[in-house]
Amino acid sequence: MLTEVPVTPATRVIDVVEYCKEAGEGECHLAEVWNGHERVLPQEILLLDLLQQWGGRRPEVSFYLRHCPSWSQGSPQLLEQSWAQERSREC
């Protein structure tokens, strides 16, 4: 099932997760998928900023609500750095 979520400049990843998950549902996270690579998005990222960073490649990116705990143990900064490096290698 696809859910369209209204995104404003203040919309964070956690806002999207809370909007999409069912009442009483356990831990969920938002995953970003691009070019066969998936990463867990840190909860405090502003989604509109992230979408704008993708620029012309935005149509290649998908976002999924994963109905399981986040498997990522890294800090949000490390996740951001590793993903940015991966994107720059693919360009």
PDB file of N, CA and C in Angstrom:
ATOM      1  N   MET A   1       0.839  -1.175   0.000  1.00  0.00           N
ATOM      2  CA  MET A   1       0.000   0.000   0.000  1.00  0.00           C
ATOM      3  C   MET A   1       0.889   1.245   0.000  1.00  0.00           C
ATOM      4  N   LEU A   2       0.580   2.195  -0.851  1.00  0.00           N
ATOM      5  CA  LEU A   2       1.312   3.455  -0.905  1.00  0.00           C
ATOM      6  C   LEU A   2       0.564   4.510  -0.108  1.00  0.00           C
ATOM      7  N   THR A   3       1.317   5.297   0.631  1.00  0.00           N
ATOM      8  CA  THR A   3       0.742   6.400   1.387  1.00  0.00           C
ATOM      9  C   THR A   3       1.432   7.677   0.957  1.00  0.00           C
ATOM     10  N   GLU A   4       0.651   8.646   0.526  1.00  0.00           N
ATOM     11  CA  GLU A   4       1.214   9.955   0.208  1.00  0.00           C
ATOM     12  C   GLU A   4       1.239  10.772   1.484  1.00  0.00           C
ATOM     13  N   VAL A   5       2.370  11.401   1.737  1.00  0.00           N
ATOM     14  CA  VAL A   5       2.563  12.163   2.963  1.00  0.00           C
ATOM     15  C   VAL A   5       2.829  13.619   2.595  1.00  0.00           C
ATOM     16  N   PRO A   6       2.072  14.549   3.178  1.00  0.00           N
ATOM     17  CA  PRO A   6       2.375  15.958   2.923  1.00  0.00           C
ATOM     18  C   PRO A   6       3.707  16.330   3.570  1.00  0.00           C
ATOM     19  N   VAL A   7       4.579  16.951   2.793  1.00  0.00           N
ATOM     20  CA  VAL A   7       5.906  17.309   3.297  1.00  0.00           C
ATOM     21  C   VAL A   7       6.049  18.829   3.264  1.00  0.00           C
ATOM     22  N   THR A   8       6.405  19.392   4.407  1.00  0.00           N
ATOM     23  CA  THR A   8       6.645  20.830   4.533  1.00  0.00           C
ATOM     24  C   THR A   8       8.121  21.025   4.879  1.00  0.00           C
ATOM     25  N   PRO A   9       8.612  22.255   4.900  1.00  0.00           N
ATOM     26  CA  PRO A   9      10.009  22.472   5.295  1.00  0.00           C
ATOM     27  C   PRO A   9      10.331  21.982   6.708  1.00  0.00           C
ATOM     28  N   ALA A  10       9.327  21.826   7.555  1.00  0.00           N
ATOM     29  CA  ALA A  10       9.559  21.389   8.938  1.00  0.00           C
ATOM     30  C   ALA A  10       9.343  19.890   9.145  1.00  0.00           C
ATOM     31  N   THR A  11       8.973  19.150   8.097  1.00  0.00           N
ATOM     32  CA  THR A  11       8.691  17.719   8.237  1.00  0.00           C
ATOM     33  C   THR A  11       9.979  16.935   8.422  1.00  0.00           C
ATOM     34  N   ARG A  12      10.045  16.202   9.540  1.00  0.00           N
ATOM     35  CA  ARG A  12      11.203  15.356   9.834  1.00  0.00           C
ATOM     36  C   ARG A  12      10.871  13.906   9.479  1.00  0.00           C
ATOM     37  N   VAL A  13      11.883  13.089   9.401  1.00  0.00           N
ATOM     38  CA  VAL A  13      11.697  11.664   9.116  1.00  0.00           C
ATOM     39  C   VAL A  13      10.760  11.037  10.146  1.00  0.00           C
ATOM     40  N   ILE A  14      10.941  11.354  11.419  1.00  0.00           N
ATOM     41  CA  ILE A  14      10.092  10.768  12.462  1.00  0.00           C
ATOM     42  C   ILE A  14       8.627  11.150  12.264  1.00  0.00           C
ATOM     43  N   ASP A  15       8.353  12.342  11.727  1.00  0.00           N
ATOM     44  CA  ASP A  15       6.972  12.757  11.452  1.00  0.00           C
ATOM     45  C   ASP A  15       6.341  11.846  10.402  1.00  0.00           C
ATOM     46  N   VAL A  16       7.107  11.509   9.376  1.00  0.00           N
ATOM     47  CA  VAL A  16       6.610  10.624   8.320  1.00  0.00           C
ATOM     48  C   VAL A  16       6.353   9.227   8.881  1.00  0.00           C
ATOM     49  N   VAL A  17       7.269   8.732   9.695  1.00  0.00           N
ATOM     50  CA  VAL A  17       7.098   7.404  10.305  1.00  0.00           C
ATOM     51  C   VAL A  17       5.821   7.379  11.136  1.00  0.00           C
ATOM     52  N   GLU A  18       5.625   8.382  11.978  1.00  0.00           N
ATOM     53  CA  GLU A  18       4.434   8.429  12.832  1.00  0.00           C
ATOM     54  C   GLU A  18       3.158   8.560  12.003  1.00  0.00           C
ATOM     55  N   TYR A  19       3.205   9.286  10.906  1.00  0.00           N
ATOM     56  CA  TYR A  19       2.055   9.474  10.026  1.00  0.00           C
ATOM     57  C   TYR A  19       1.653   8.157   9.354  1.00  0.00           C
ATOM     58  N   CYS A  20       2.636   7.354   8.988  1.00  0.00           N
ATOM     59  CA  CYS A  20       2.383   6.149   8.191  1.00  0.00           C
ATOM     60  C   CYS A  20       2.122   4.887   9.000  1.00  0.00           C
ATOM     61  N   LYS A  21       2.678   4.788  10.184  1.00  0.00           N
ATOM     62  CA  LYS A  21       2.524   3.522  10.902  1.00  0.00           C
ATOM     63  C   LYS A  21       1.147   3.423  11.548  1.00  0.00           C
ATOM     64  N   GLU A  22       0.718   2.197  11.746  1.00  0.00           N
ATOM     65  CA  GLU A  22      -0.581   1.911  12.348  1.00  0.00           C
ATOM     66  C   GLU A  22      -0.552   2.192  13.841  1.00  0.00           C
ATOM     67  N   ALA A  23      -1.702   2.540  14.392  1.00  0.00           N
ATOM     68  CA  ALA A  23      -1.813   2.760  15.837  1.00  0.00           C
ATOM     69  C   ALA A  23      -1.423   1.481  16.576  1.00  0.00           C
ATOM     70  N   GLY A  24      -0.579   1.612  17.570  1.00  0.00           N
ATOM     71  CA  GLY A  24      -0.148   0.465  18.360  1.00  0.00           C
ATOM     72  C   GLY A  24       0.956  -0.358  17.723  1.00  0.00           C
ATOM     73  N   GLU A  25       1.366   0.009  16.530  1.00  0.00           N
ATOM     74  CA  GLU A  25       2.423  -0.736  15.852  1.00  0.00           C
ATOM     75  C   GLU A  25       3.757  -0.506  16.556  1.00  0.00           C
ATOM     76  N   GLY A  26       4.602  -1.506  16.535  1.00  0.00           N
ATOM     77  CA  GLY A  26       5.908  -1.421  17.177  1.00  0.00           C
ATOM     78  C   GLY A  26       6.848  -0.487  16.438  1.00  0.00           C
ATOM     79  N   GLU A  27       8.122  -0.646  16.720  1.00  0.00           N
ATOM     80  CA  GLU A  27       9.141   0.239  16.151  1.00  0.00           C
ATOM     81  C   GLU A  27       9.215   0.107  14.631  1.00  0.00           C
ATOM     82  N   CYS A  28       9.263   1.252  13.969  1.00  0.00           N
ATOM     83  CA  CYS A  28       9.402   1.325  12.514  1.00  0.00           C
ATOM     84  C   CYS A  28      10.490   2.339  12.191  1.00  0.00           C
ATOM     85  N   HIS A  29      10.966   2.296  10.971  1.00  0.00           N
ATOM     86  CA  HIS A  29      11.906   3.314  10.512  1.00  0.00           C
ATOM     87  C   HIS A  29      11.693   3.564   9.024  1.00  0.00           C
ATOM     88  N   LEU A  30      12.178   4.701   8.564  1.00  0.00           N
ATOM     89  CA  LEU A  30      12.078   5.055   7.162  1.00  0.00           C
ATOM     90  C   LEU A  30      13.398   4.710   6.484  1.00  0.00           C
ATOM     91  N   ALA A  31      13.295   3.997   5.376  1.00  0.00           N
ATOM     92  CA  ALA A  31      14.480   3.604   4.617  1.00  0.00           C
ATOM     93  C   ALA A  31      14.478   4.332   3.277  1.00  0.00           C
ATOM     94  N   GLU A  32      15.644   4.761   2.860  1.00  0.00           N
ATOM     95  CA  GLU A  32      15.855   5.411   1.567  1.00  0.00           C
ATOM     96  C   GLU A  32      16.557   4.383   0.679  1.00  0.00           C
ATOM     97  N   VAL A  33      16.014   4.162  -0.520  1.00  0.00           N
ATOM     98  CA  VAL A  33      16.589   3.178  -1.434  1.00  0.00           C
ATOM     99  C   VAL A  33      16.944   3.878  -2.745  1.00  0.00           C
ATOM    100  N   TRP A  34      18.194   3.685  -3.155  1.00  0.00           N
ATOM    101  CA  TRP A  34      18.686   4.263  -4.401  1.00  0.00           C
ATOM    102  C   TRP A  34      19.707   3.318  -5.016  1.00  0.00           C
ATOM    103  N   ASN A  35      19.515   2.995  -6.276  1.00  0.00           N
ATOM    104  CA  ASN A  35      20.492   2.231  -7.041  1.00  0.00           C
ATOM    105  C   ASN A  35      20.882   0.925  -6.342  1.00  0.00           C
ATOM    106  N   GLY A  36      19.914   0.271  -5.732  1.00  0.00           N
ATOM    107  CA  GLY A  36      20.175  -0.995  -5.053  1.00  0.00           C
ATOM    108  C   GLY A  36      20.750  -0.865  -3.662  1.00  0.00           C
ATOM    109  N   HIS A  37      20.946   0.352  -3.184  1.00  0.00           N
ATOM    110  CA  HIS A  37      21.487   0.588  -1.842  1.00  0.00           C
ATOM    111  C   HIS A  37      20.377   1.100  -0.935  1.00  0.00           C
ATOM    112  N   GLU A  38      20.364   0.609   0.277  1.00  0.00           N
ATOM    113  CA  GLU A  38      19.361   1.042   1.246  1.00  0.00           C
ATOM    114  C   GLU A  38      20.052   1.545   2.498  1.00  0.00           C
ATOM    115  N   ARG A  39      19.494   2.614   3.062  1.00  0.00           N
ATOM    116  CA  ARG A  39      19.998   3.101   4.341  1.00  0.00           C
ATOM    117  C   ARG A  39      18.830   3.533   5.213  1.00  0.00           C
ATOM    118  N   VAL A  40      19.019   3.404   6.499  1.00  0.00           N
ATOM    119  CA  VAL A  40      18.056   3.878   7.484  1.00  0.00           C
ATOM    120  C   VAL A  40      18.261   5.379   7.622  1.00  0.00           C
ATOM    121  N   LEU A  41      17.179   6.131   7.554  1.00  0.00           N
ATOM    122  CA  LEU A  41      17.287   7.581   7.701  1.00  0.00           C
ATOM    123  C   LEU A  41      17.223   7.976   9.170  1.00  0.00           C
ATOM    124  N   PRO A  42      18.139   8.817   9.624  1.00  0.00           N
ATOM    125  CA  PRO A  42      18.071   9.328  10.995  1.00  0.00           C
ATOM    126  C   PRO A  42      16.759  10.089  11.201  1.00  0.00           C
ATOM    127  N   GLN A  43      16.172   9.948  12.371  1.00  0.00           N
ATOM    128  CA  GLN A  43      14.838  10.473  12.643  1.00  0.00           C
ATOM    129  C   GLN A  43      14.719  11.985  12.534  1.00  0.00           C
ATOM    130  N   GLU A  44      15.764  12.725  12.793  1.00  0.00           N
ATOM    131  CA  GLU A  44      15.663  14.185  12.844  1.00  0.00           C
ATOM    132  C   GLU A  44      15.952  14.889  11.518  1.00  0.00           C
ATOM    133  N   ILE A  45      16.274  14.141  10.469  1.00  0.00           N
ATOM    134  CA  ILE A  45      16.541  14.763   9.164  1.00  0.00           C
ATOM    135  C   ILE A  45      15.271  15.435   8.651  1.00  0.00           C
ATOM    136  N   LEU A  46      15.427  16.628   8.083  1.00  0.00           N
ATOM    137  CA  LEU A  46      14.311  17.313   7.431  1.00  0.00           C
ATOM    138  C   LEU A  46      14.146  16.713   6.037  1.00  0.00           C
ATOM    139  N   LEU A  47      12.981  16.139   5.794  1.00  0.00           N
ATOM    140  CA  LEU A  47      12.769  15.374   4.572  1.00  0.00           C
ATOM    141  C   LEU A  47      12.821  16.244   3.312  1.00  0.00           C
ATOM    142  N   LEU A  48      12.282  17.435   3.358  1.00  0.00           N
ATOM    143  CA  LEU A  48      12.311  18.299   2.178  1.00  0.00           C
ATOM    144  C   LEU A  48      13.746  18.667   1.803  1.00  0.00           C
ATOM    145  N   ASP A  49      14.579  18.931   2.796  1.00  0.00           N
ATOM    146  CA  ASP A  49      15.998  19.205   2.520  1.00  0.00           C
ATOM    147  C   ASP A  49      16.651  18.008   1.838  1.00  0.00           C
ATOM    148  N   LEU A  50      16.352  16.815   2.333  1.00  0.00           N
ATOM    149  CA  LEU A  50      16.912  15.596   1.753  1.00  0.00           C
ATOM    150  C   LEU A  50      16.455  15.426   0.304  1.00  0.00           C
ATOM    151  N   LEU A  51      15.172  15.626   0.055  1.00  0.00           N
ATOM    152  CA  LEU A  51      14.650  15.499  -1.308  1.00  0.00           C
ATOM    153  C   LEU A  51      15.316  16.502  -2.245  1.00  0.00           C
ATOM    154  N   GLN A  52      15.525  17.711  -1.775  1.00  0.00           N
ATOM    155  CA  GLN A  52      16.159  18.735  -2.607  1.00  0.00           C
ATOM    156  C   GLN A  52      17.623  18.405  -2.889  1.00  0.00           C
ATOM    157  N   GLN A  53      18.295  17.751  -1.963  1.00  0.00           N
ATOM    158  CA  GLN A  53      19.694  17.366  -2.175  1.00  0.00           C
ATOM    159  C   GLN A  53      19.836  16.376  -3.328  1.00  0.00           C
ATOM    160  N   TRP A  54      18.811  15.578  -3.562  1.00  0.00           N
ATOM    161  CA  TRP A  54      18.872  14.613  -4.653  1.00  0.00           C
ATOM    162  C   TRP A  54      18.814  15.290  -6.018  1.00  0.00           C
ATOM    163  N   GLY A  55      18.264  16.488  -6.091  1.00  0.00           N
ATOM    164  CA  GLY A  55      18.213  17.226  -7.351  1.00  0.00           C
ATOM    165  C   GLY A  55      17.545  16.426  -8.462  1.00  0.00           C
ATOM    166  N   GLY A  56      18.195  16.366  -9.616  1.00  0.00           N
ATOM    167  CA  GLY A  56      17.654  15.679 -10.780  1.00  0.00           C
ATOM    168  C   GLY A  56      17.568  14.171 -10.638  1.00  0.00           C
ATOM    169  N   ARG A  57      18.225  13.624  -9.633  1.00  0.00           N
ATOM    170  CA  ARG A  57      18.184  12.169  -9.422  1.00  0.00           C
ATOM    171  C   ARG A  57      17.024  11.754  -8.520  1.00  0.00           C
ATOM    172  N   ARG A  58      16.231  12.712  -8.076  1.00  0.00           N
ATOM    173  CA  ARG A  58      15.120  12.431  -7.167  1.00  0.00           C
ATOM    174  C   ARG A  58      14.213  11.297  -7.660  1.00  0.00           C
ATOM    175  N   PRO A  59      13.884  11.213  -8.968  1.00  0.00           N
ATOM    176  CA  PRO A  59      13.016  10.117  -9.423  1.00  0.00           C
ATOM    177  C   PRO A  59      13.618   8.718  -9.212  1.00  0.00           C
ATOM    178  N   GLU A  60      14.929   8.633  -8.996  1.00  0.00           N
ATOM    179  CA  GLU A  60      15.590   7.341  -8.794  1.00  0.00           C
ATOM    180  C   GLU A  60      15.516   6.857  -7.347  1.00  0.00           C
ATOM    181  N   VAL A  61      15.025   7.697  -6.440  1.00  0.00           N
ATOM    182  CA  VAL A  61      15.035   7.399  -5.008  1.00  0.00           C
ATOM    183  C   VAL A  61      13.641   6.992  -4.554  1.00  0.00           C
ATOM    184  N   SER A  62      13.585   5.970  -3.708  1.00  0.00           N
ATOM    185  CA  SER A  62      12.323   5.540  -3.101  1.00  0.00           C
ATOM    186  C   SER A  62      12.480   5.523  -1.593  1.00  0.00           C
ATOM    187  N   PHE A  63      11.368   5.694  -0.902  1.00  0.00           N
ATOM    188  CA  PHE A  63      11.356   5.668   0.556  1.00  0.00           C
ATOM    189  C   PHE A  63      10.346   4.622   1.002  1.00  0.00           C
ATOM    190  N   TYR A  64      10.746   3.808   1.984  1.00  0.00           N
ATOM    191  CA  TYR A  64       9.891   2.736   2.477  1.00  0.00           C
ATOM    192  C   TYR A  64       9.826   2.765   3.995  1.00  0.00           C
ATOM    193  N   LEU A  65       8.634   2.515   4.515  1.00  0.00           N
ATOM    194  CA  LEU A  65       8.476   2.342   5.953  1.00  0.00           C
ATOM    195  C   LEU A  65       8.777   0.883   6.246  1.00  0.00           C
ATOM    196  N   ARG A  66       9.775   0.642   7.047  1.00  0.00           N
ATOM    197  CA  ARG A  66      10.156  -0.721   7.423  1.00  0.00           C
ATOM    198  C   ARG A  66       9.575  -1.013   8.800  1.00  0.00           C
ATOM    199  N   HIS A  67       8.885  -2.115   8.895  1.00  0.00           N
ATOM    200  CA  HIS A  67       8.184  -2.489  10.124  1.00  0.00           C
ATOM    201  C   HIS A  67       9.062  -3.365  11.013  1.00  0.00           C
ATOM    202  N   CYS A  68      10.211  -2.843  11.342  1.00  0.00           N
ATOM    203  CA  CYS A  68      11.144  -3.542  12.220  1.00  0.00           C
ATOM    204  C   CYS A  68      12.071  -2.502  12.831  1.00  0.00           C
ATOM    205  N   PRO A  69      12.769  -2.850  13.892  1.00  0.00           N
ATOM    206  CA  PRO A  69      13.709  -1.892  14.491  1.00  0.00           C
ATOM    207  C   PRO A  69      14.821  -1.531  13.509  1.00  0.00           C
ATOM    208  N   SER A  70      15.350  -0.362  13.684  1.00  0.00           N
ATOM    209  CA  SER A  70      16.472   0.091  12.870  1.00  0.00           C
ATOM    210  C   SER A  70      17.682  -0.781  13.165  1.00  0.00           C
ATOM    211  N   TRP A  71      18.340  -1.283  12.135  1.00  0.00           N
ATOM    212  CA  TRP A  71      19.522  -2.133  12.326  1.00  0.00           C
ATOM    213  C   TRP A  71      20.784  -1.307  12.409  1.00  0.00           C
ATOM    214  N   SER A  72      20.669  -0.016  12.154  1.00  0.00           N
ATOM    215  CA  SER A  72      21.852   0.841  12.124  1.00  0.00           C
ATOM    216  C   SER A  72      22.334   1.172  13.523  1.00  0.00           C
ATOM    217  N   GLN A  73      23.612   0.976  13.759  1.00  0.00           N
ATOM    218  CA  GLN A  73      24.208   1.330  15.041  1.00  0.00           C
ATOM    219  C   GLN A  73      25.066   2.582  14.938  1.00  0.00           C
ATOM    220  N   GLY A  74      25.248   3.121  13.712  1.00  0.00           N
ATOM    221  CA  GLY A  74      26.096   4.293  13.517  1.00  0.00           C
ATOM    222  C   GLY A  74      25.387   5.572  13.898  1.00  0.00           C
ATOM    223  N   SER A  75      26.167   6.602  14.085  1.00  0.00           N
ATOM    224  CA  SER A  75      25.585   7.904  14.399  1.00  0.00           C
ATOM    225  C   SER A  75      24.987   8.502  13.135  1.00  0.00           C
ATOM    226  N   PRO A  76      24.018   9.416  13.252  1.00  0.00           N
ATOM    227  CA  PRO A  76      23.449  10.045  12.054  1.00  0.00           C
ATOM    228  C   PRO A  76      24.507  10.729  11.198  1.00  0.00           C
ATOM    229  N   GLN A  77      25.521  11.335  11.812  1.00  0.00           N
ATOM    230  CA  GLN A  77      26.547  12.012  11.027  1.00  0.00           C
ATOM    231  C   GLN A  77      27.335  11.013  10.186  1.00  0.00           C
ATOM    232  N   LEU A  78      27.673   9.871  10.769  1.00  0.00           N
ATOM    233  CA  LEU A  78      28.413   8.857  10.017  1.00  0.00           C
ATOM    234  C   LEU A  78      27.570   8.299   8.887  1.00  0.00           C
ATOM    235  N   LEU A  79      26.280   8.085   9.147  1.00  0.00           N
ATOM    236  CA  LEU A  79      25.406   7.600   8.091  1.00  0.00           C
ATOM    237  C   LEU A  79      25.340   8.607   6.952  1.00  0.00           C
ATOM    238  N   GLU A  80      25.210   9.885   7.288  1.00  0.00           N
ATOM    239  CA  GLU A  80      25.155  10.925   6.275  1.00  0.00           C
ATOM    240  C   GLU A  80      26.433  10.946   5.449  1.00  0.00           C
ATOM    241  N   GLN A  81      27.578  10.874   6.103  1.00  0.00           N
ATOM    242  CA  GLN A  81      28.846  10.932   5.395  1.00  0.00           C
ATOM    243  C   GLN A  81      29.006   9.736   4.468  1.00  0.00           C
ATOM    244  N   SER A  82      28.693   8.546   4.946  1.00  0.00           N
ATOM    245  CA  SER A  82      28.886   7.356   4.119  1.00  0.00           C
ATOM    246  C   SER A  82      27.950   7.370   2.920  1.00  0.00           C
ATOM    247  N   TRP A  83      26.720   7.841   3.105  1.00  0.00           N
ATOM    248  CA  TRP A  83      25.769   7.886   1.999  1.00  0.00           C
ATOM    249  C   TRP A  83      26.195   8.938   0.984  1.00  0.00           C
ATOM    250  N   ALA A  84      26.667  10.085   1.443  1.00  0.00           N
ATOM    251  CA  ALA A  84      27.127  11.132   0.531  1.00  0.00           C
ATOM    252  C   ALA A  84      28.311  10.628  -0.287  1.00  0.00           C
ATOM    253  N   GLN A  85      29.210   9.888   0.339  1.00  0.00           N
ATOM    254  CA  GLN A  85      30.352   9.334  -0.381  1.00  0.00           C
ATOM    255  C   GLN A  85      29.883   8.330  -1.425  1.00  0.00           C
ATOM    256  N   GLU A  86      28.921   7.502  -1.071  1.00  0.00           N
ATOM    257  CA  GLU A  86      28.397   6.504  -2.002  1.00  0.00           C
ATOM    258  C   GLU A  86      27.754   7.189  -3.206  1.00  0.00           C
ATOM    259  N   ARG A  87      26.967   8.238  -2.958  1.00  0.00           N
ATOM    260  CA  ARG A  87      26.319   8.959  -4.056  1.00  0.00           C
ATOM    261  C   ARG A  87      27.358   9.590  -4.974  1.00  0.00           C
ATOM    262  N   SER A  88      28.415  10.160  -4.409  1.00  0.00           N
ATOM    263  CA  SER A  88      29.414  10.822  -5.250  1.00  0.00           C
ATOM    264  C   SER A  88      30.181   9.811  -6.096  1.00  0.00           C
ATOM    265  N   ARG A  89      30.364   8.603  -5.612  1.00  0.00           N
ATOM    266  CA  ARG A  89      31.045   7.561  -6.397  1.00  0.00           C
ATOM    267  C   ARG A  89      30.197   7.115  -7.576  1.00  0.00           C
ATOM    268  N   GLU A  90      28.872   7.141  -7.404  1.00  0.00           N
ATOM    269  CA  GLU A  90      27.976   6.658  -8.449  1.00  0.00           C
ATOM    270  C   GLU A  90      27.763   7.682  -9.558  1.00  0.00           C
ATOM    271  N   CYS A  91      28.041   8.948  -9.310  1.00  0.00           N
ATOM    272  CA  CYS A  91      27.774  10.010 -10.298  1.00  0.00           C
ATOM    273  C   CYS A  91      28.735   9.948 -11.461  1.00  0.00           C
TER     274      CYS A  91
END
